[in-house]
Short mmCIF file of N, CA, C and O in Angstrom, two decimals:
data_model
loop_
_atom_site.label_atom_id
_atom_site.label_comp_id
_atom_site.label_asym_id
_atom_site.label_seq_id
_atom_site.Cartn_x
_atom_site.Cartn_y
_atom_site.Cartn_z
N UNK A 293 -23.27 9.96 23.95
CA UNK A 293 -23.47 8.84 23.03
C UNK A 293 -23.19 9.26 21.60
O UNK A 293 -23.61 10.13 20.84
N UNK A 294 -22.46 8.45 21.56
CA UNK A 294 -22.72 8.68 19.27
C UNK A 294 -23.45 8.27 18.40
O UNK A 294 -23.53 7.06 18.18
N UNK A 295 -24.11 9.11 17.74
CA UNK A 295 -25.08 8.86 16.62
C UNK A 295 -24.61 8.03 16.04
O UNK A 295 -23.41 7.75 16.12
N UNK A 296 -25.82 7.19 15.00
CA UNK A 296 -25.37 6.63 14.39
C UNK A 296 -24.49 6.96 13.02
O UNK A 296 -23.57 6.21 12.67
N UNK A 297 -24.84 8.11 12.32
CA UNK A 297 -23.88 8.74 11.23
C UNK A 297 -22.73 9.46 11.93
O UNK A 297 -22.08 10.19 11.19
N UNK A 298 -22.29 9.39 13.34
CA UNK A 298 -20.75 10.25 13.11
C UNK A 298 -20.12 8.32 13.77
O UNK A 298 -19.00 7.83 13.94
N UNK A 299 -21.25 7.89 13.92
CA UNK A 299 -20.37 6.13 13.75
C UNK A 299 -19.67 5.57 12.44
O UNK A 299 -18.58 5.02 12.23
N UNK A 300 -21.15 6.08 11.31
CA UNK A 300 -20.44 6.01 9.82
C UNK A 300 -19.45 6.87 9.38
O UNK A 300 -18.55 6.52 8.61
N UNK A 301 -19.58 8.06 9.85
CA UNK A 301 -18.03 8.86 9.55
C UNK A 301 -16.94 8.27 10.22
O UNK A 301 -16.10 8.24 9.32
N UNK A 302 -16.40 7.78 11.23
CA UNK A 302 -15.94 7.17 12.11
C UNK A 302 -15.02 5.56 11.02
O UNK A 302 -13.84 5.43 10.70
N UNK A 303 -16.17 4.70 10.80
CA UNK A 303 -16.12 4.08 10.13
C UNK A 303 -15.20 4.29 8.46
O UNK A 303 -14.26 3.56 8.16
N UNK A 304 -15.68 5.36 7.60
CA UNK A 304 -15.46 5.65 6.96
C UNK A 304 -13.83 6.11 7.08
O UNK A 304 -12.92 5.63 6.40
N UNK A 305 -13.71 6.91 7.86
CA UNK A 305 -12.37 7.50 8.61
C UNK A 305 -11.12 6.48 8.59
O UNK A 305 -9.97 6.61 8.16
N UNK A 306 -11.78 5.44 9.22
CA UNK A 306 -10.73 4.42 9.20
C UNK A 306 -10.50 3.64 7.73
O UNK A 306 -9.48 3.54 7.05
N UNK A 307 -11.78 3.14 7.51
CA UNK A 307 -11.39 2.93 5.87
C UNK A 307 -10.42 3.89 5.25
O UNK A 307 -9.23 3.73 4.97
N UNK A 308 -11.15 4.86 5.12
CA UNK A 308 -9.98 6.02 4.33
C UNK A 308 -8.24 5.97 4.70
O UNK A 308 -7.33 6.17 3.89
N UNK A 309 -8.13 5.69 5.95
CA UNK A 309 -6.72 5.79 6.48
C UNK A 309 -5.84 4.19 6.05
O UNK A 309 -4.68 3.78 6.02
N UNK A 310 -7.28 3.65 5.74
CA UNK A 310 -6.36 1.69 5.31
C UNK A 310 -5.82 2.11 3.71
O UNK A 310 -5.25 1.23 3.06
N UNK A 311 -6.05 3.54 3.09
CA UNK A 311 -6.24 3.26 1.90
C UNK A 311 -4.92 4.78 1.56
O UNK A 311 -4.54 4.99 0.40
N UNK A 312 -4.54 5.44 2.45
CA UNK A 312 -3.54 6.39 2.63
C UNK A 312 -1.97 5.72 2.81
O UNK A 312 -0.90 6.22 3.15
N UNK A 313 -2.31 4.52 2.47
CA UNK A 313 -0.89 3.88 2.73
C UNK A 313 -0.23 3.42 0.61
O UNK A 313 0.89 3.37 0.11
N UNK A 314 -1.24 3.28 0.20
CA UNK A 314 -1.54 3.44 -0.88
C UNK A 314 -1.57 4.87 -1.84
O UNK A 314 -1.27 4.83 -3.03
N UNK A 315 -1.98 6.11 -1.17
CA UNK A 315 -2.23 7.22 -1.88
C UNK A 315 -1.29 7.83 -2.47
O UNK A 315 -1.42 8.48 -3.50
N UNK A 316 -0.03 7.64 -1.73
CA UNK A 316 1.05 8.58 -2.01
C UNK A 316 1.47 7.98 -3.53
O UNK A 316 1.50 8.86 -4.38
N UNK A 317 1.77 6.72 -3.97
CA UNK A 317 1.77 5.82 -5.10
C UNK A 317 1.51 6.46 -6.24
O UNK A 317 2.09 6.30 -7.31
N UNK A 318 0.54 7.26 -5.96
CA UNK A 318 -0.17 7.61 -7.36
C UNK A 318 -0.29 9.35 -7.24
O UNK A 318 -1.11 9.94 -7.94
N UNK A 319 0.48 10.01 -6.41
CA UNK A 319 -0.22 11.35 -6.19
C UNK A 319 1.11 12.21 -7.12
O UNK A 319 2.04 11.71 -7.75
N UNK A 320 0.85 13.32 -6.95
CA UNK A 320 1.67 14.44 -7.80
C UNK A 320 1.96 14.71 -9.11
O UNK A 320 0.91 14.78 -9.76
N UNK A 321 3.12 14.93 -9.90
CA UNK A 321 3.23 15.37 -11.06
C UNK A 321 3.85 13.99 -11.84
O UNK A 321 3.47 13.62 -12.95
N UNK A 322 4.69 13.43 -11.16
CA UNK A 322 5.72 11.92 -11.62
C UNK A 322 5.13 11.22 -10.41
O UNK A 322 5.60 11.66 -9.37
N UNK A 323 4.32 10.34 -10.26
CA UNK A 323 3.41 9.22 -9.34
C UNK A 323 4.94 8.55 -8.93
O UNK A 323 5.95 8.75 -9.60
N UNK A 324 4.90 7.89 -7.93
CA UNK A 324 5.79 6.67 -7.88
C UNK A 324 4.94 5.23 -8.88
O UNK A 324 5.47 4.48 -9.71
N UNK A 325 4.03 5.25 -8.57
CA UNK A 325 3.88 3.99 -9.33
C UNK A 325 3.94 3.27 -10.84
O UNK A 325 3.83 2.12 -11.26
N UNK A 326 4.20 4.74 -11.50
CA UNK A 326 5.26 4.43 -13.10
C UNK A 326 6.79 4.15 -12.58
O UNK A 326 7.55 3.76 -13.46
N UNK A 327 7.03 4.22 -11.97
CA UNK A 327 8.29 4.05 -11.55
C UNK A 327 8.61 2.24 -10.95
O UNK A 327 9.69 1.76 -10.62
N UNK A 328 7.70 1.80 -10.96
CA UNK A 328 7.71 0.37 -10.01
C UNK A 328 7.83 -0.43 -10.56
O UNK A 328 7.21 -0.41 -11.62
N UNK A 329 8.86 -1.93 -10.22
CA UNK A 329 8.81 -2.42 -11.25
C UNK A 329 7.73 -3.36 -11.30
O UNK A 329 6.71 -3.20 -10.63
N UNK A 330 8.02 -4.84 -12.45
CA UNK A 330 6.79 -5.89 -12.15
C UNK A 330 6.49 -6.35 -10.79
O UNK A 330 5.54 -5.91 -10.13
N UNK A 331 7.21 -7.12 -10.43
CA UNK A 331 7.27 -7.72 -8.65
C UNK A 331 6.59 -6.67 -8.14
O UNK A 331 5.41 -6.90 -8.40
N UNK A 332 6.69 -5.48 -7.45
CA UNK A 332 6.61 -4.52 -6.65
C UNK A 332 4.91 -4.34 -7.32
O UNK A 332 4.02 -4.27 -6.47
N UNK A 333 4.60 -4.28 -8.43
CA UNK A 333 3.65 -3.30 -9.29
C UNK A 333 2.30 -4.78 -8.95
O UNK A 333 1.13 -4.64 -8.59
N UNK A 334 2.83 -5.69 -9.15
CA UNK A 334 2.10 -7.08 -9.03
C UNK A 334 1.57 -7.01 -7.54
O UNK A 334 0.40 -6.91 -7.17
N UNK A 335 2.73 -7.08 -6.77
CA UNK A 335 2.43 -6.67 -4.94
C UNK A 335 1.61 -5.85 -4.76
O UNK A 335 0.63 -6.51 -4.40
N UNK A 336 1.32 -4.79 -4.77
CA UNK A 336 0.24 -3.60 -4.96
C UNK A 336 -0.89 -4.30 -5.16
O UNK A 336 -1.64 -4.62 -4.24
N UNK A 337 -1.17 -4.69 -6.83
CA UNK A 337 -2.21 -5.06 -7.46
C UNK A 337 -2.91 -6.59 -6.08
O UNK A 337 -4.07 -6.96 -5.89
N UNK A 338 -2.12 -6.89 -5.68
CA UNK A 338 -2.46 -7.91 -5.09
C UNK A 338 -3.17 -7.59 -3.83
O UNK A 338 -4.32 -7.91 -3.51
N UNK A 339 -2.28 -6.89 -3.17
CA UNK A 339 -3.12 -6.13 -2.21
C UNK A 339 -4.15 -5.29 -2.10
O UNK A 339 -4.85 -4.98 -1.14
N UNK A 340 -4.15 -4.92 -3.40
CA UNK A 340 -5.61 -3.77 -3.35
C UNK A 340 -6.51 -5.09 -3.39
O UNK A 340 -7.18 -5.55 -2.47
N UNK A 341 -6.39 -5.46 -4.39
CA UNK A 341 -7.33 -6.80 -4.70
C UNK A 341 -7.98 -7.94 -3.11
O UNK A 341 -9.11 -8.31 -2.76
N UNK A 342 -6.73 -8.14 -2.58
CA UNK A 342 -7.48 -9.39 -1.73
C UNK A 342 -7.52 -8.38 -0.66
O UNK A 342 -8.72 -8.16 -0.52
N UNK A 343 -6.91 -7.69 0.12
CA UNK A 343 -7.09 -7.14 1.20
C UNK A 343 -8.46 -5.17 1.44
O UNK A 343 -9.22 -4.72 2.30
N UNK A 344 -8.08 -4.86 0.42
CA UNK A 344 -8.46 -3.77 0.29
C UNK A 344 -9.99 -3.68 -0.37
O UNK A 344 -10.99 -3.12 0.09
N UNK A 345 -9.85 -4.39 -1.52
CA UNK A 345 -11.29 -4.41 -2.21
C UNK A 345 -12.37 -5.24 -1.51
O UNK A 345 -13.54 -4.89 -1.41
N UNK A 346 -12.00 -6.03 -1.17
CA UNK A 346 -13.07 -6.99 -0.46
C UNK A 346 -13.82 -5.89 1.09
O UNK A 346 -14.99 -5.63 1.34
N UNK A 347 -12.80 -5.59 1.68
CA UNK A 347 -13.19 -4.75 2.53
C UNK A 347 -13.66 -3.79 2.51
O UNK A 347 -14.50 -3.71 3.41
N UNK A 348 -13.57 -2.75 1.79
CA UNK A 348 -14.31 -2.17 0.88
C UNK A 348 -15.54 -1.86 0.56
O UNK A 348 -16.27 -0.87 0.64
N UNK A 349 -15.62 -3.22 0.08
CA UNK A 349 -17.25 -3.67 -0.99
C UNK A 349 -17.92 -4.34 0.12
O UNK A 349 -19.05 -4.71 -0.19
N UNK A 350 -17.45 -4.70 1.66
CA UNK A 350 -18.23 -5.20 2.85
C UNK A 350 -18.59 -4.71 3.08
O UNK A 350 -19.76 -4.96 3.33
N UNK A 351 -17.98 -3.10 3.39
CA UNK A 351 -18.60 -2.10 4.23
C UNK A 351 -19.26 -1.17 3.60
O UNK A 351 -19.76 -0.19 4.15
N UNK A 352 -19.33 -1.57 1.77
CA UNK A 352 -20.02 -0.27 1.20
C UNK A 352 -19.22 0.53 1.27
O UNK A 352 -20.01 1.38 0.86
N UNK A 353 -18.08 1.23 1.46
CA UNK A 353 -17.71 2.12 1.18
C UNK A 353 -17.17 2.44 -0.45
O UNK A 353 -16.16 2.04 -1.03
N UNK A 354 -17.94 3.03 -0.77
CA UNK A 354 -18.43 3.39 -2.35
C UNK A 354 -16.89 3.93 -2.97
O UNK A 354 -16.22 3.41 -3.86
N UNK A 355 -16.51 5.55 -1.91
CA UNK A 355 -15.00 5.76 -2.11
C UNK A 355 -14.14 4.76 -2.90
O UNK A 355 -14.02 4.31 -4.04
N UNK A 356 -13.62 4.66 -1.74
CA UNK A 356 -13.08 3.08 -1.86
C UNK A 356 -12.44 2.50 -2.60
O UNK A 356 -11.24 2.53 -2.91
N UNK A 357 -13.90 1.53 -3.14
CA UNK A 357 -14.23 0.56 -4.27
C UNK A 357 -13.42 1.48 -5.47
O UNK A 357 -12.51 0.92 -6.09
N UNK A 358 -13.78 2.98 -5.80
CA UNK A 358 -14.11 3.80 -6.60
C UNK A 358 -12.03 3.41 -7.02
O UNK A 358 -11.35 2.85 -7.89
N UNK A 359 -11.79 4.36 -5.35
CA UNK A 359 -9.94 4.75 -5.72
C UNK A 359 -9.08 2.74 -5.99
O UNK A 359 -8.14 2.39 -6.70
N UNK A 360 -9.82 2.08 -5.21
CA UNK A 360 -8.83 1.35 -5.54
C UNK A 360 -9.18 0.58 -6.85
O UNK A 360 -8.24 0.00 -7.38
N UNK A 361 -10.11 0.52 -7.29
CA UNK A 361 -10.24 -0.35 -9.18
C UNK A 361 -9.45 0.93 -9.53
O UNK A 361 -8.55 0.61 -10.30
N UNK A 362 -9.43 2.03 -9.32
CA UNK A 362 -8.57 2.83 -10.24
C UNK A 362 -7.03 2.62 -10.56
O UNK A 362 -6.33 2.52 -11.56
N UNK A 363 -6.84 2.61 -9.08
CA UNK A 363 -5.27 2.20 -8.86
C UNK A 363 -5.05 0.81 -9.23
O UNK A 363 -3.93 0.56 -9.69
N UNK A 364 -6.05 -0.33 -9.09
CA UNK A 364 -5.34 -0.99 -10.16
C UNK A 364 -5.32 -1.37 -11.47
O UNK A 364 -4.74 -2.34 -11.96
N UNK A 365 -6.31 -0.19 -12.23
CA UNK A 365 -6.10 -0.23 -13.69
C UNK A 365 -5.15 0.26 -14.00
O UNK A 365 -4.59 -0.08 -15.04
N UNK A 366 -4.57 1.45 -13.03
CA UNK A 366 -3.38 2.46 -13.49
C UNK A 366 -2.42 1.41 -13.17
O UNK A 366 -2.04 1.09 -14.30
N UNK A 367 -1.83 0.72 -12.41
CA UNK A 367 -1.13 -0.40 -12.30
C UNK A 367 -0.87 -1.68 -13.41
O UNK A 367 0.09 -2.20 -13.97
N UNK A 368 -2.35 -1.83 -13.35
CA UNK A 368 -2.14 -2.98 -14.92
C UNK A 368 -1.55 -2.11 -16.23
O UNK A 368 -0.82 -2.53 -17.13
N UNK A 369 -2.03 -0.91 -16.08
CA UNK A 369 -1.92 -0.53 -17.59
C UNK A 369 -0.40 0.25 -17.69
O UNK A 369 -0.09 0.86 -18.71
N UNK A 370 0.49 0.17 -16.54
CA UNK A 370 1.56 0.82 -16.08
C UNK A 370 2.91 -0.97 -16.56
O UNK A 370 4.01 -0.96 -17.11
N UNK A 371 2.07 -2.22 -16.03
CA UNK A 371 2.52 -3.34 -16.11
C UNK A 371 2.89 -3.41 -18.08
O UNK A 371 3.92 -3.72 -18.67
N UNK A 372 1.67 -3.02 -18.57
CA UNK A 372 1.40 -3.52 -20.07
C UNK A 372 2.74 -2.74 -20.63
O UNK A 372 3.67 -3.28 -21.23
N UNK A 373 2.57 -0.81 -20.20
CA UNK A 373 4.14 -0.29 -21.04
C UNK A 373 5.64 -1.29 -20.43
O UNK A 373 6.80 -1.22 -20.81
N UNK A 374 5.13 -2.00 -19.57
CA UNK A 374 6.69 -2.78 -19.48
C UNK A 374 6.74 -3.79 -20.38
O UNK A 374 7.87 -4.13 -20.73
N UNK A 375 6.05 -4.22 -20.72
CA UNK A 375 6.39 -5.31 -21.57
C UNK A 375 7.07 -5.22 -22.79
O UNK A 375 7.30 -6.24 -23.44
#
């Protein structure tokens, strides 16, 4: 049987992996996501927002909440040098 905390790791696990599709975006020395344009940079922002954050903030996963408002401030504020 499984405990109930390697259910929440479990849980957590999968959250984490909804959010690795996203990670690469922002990782290394030159991110891809200075590189993106509006359309593409907007798409992102959209998705963290309706799909990602909500889910997220259901399950409590604190992470999360944490990486994706990040990614999309770095996004908005990536949108603003285009202008």
């Amino acid at each position: 049987e499984k405990t109930y905390s390697e259910l929440g790791q479990m849980k957590n696990q999968l959250l984490s992996m909804s959010l690795d599709s996203f990670n690469h975006l922002f990782e290394g020395e030159d991110p891809i996501y200075k590189k993106m344009d509006q359309k593409s940079s907007n798409e992102a922002i959209s998705s963290l927002k309706k799909d990602l954050l909500p889910l997220f903030e259901e399950q409590k996963f604190k992470d999360g909440v944490v990486k994706v408002k990040k990614y999309i401030k770095l996004l908005q504020e990536n949108l603003e040098k285009q202008k």
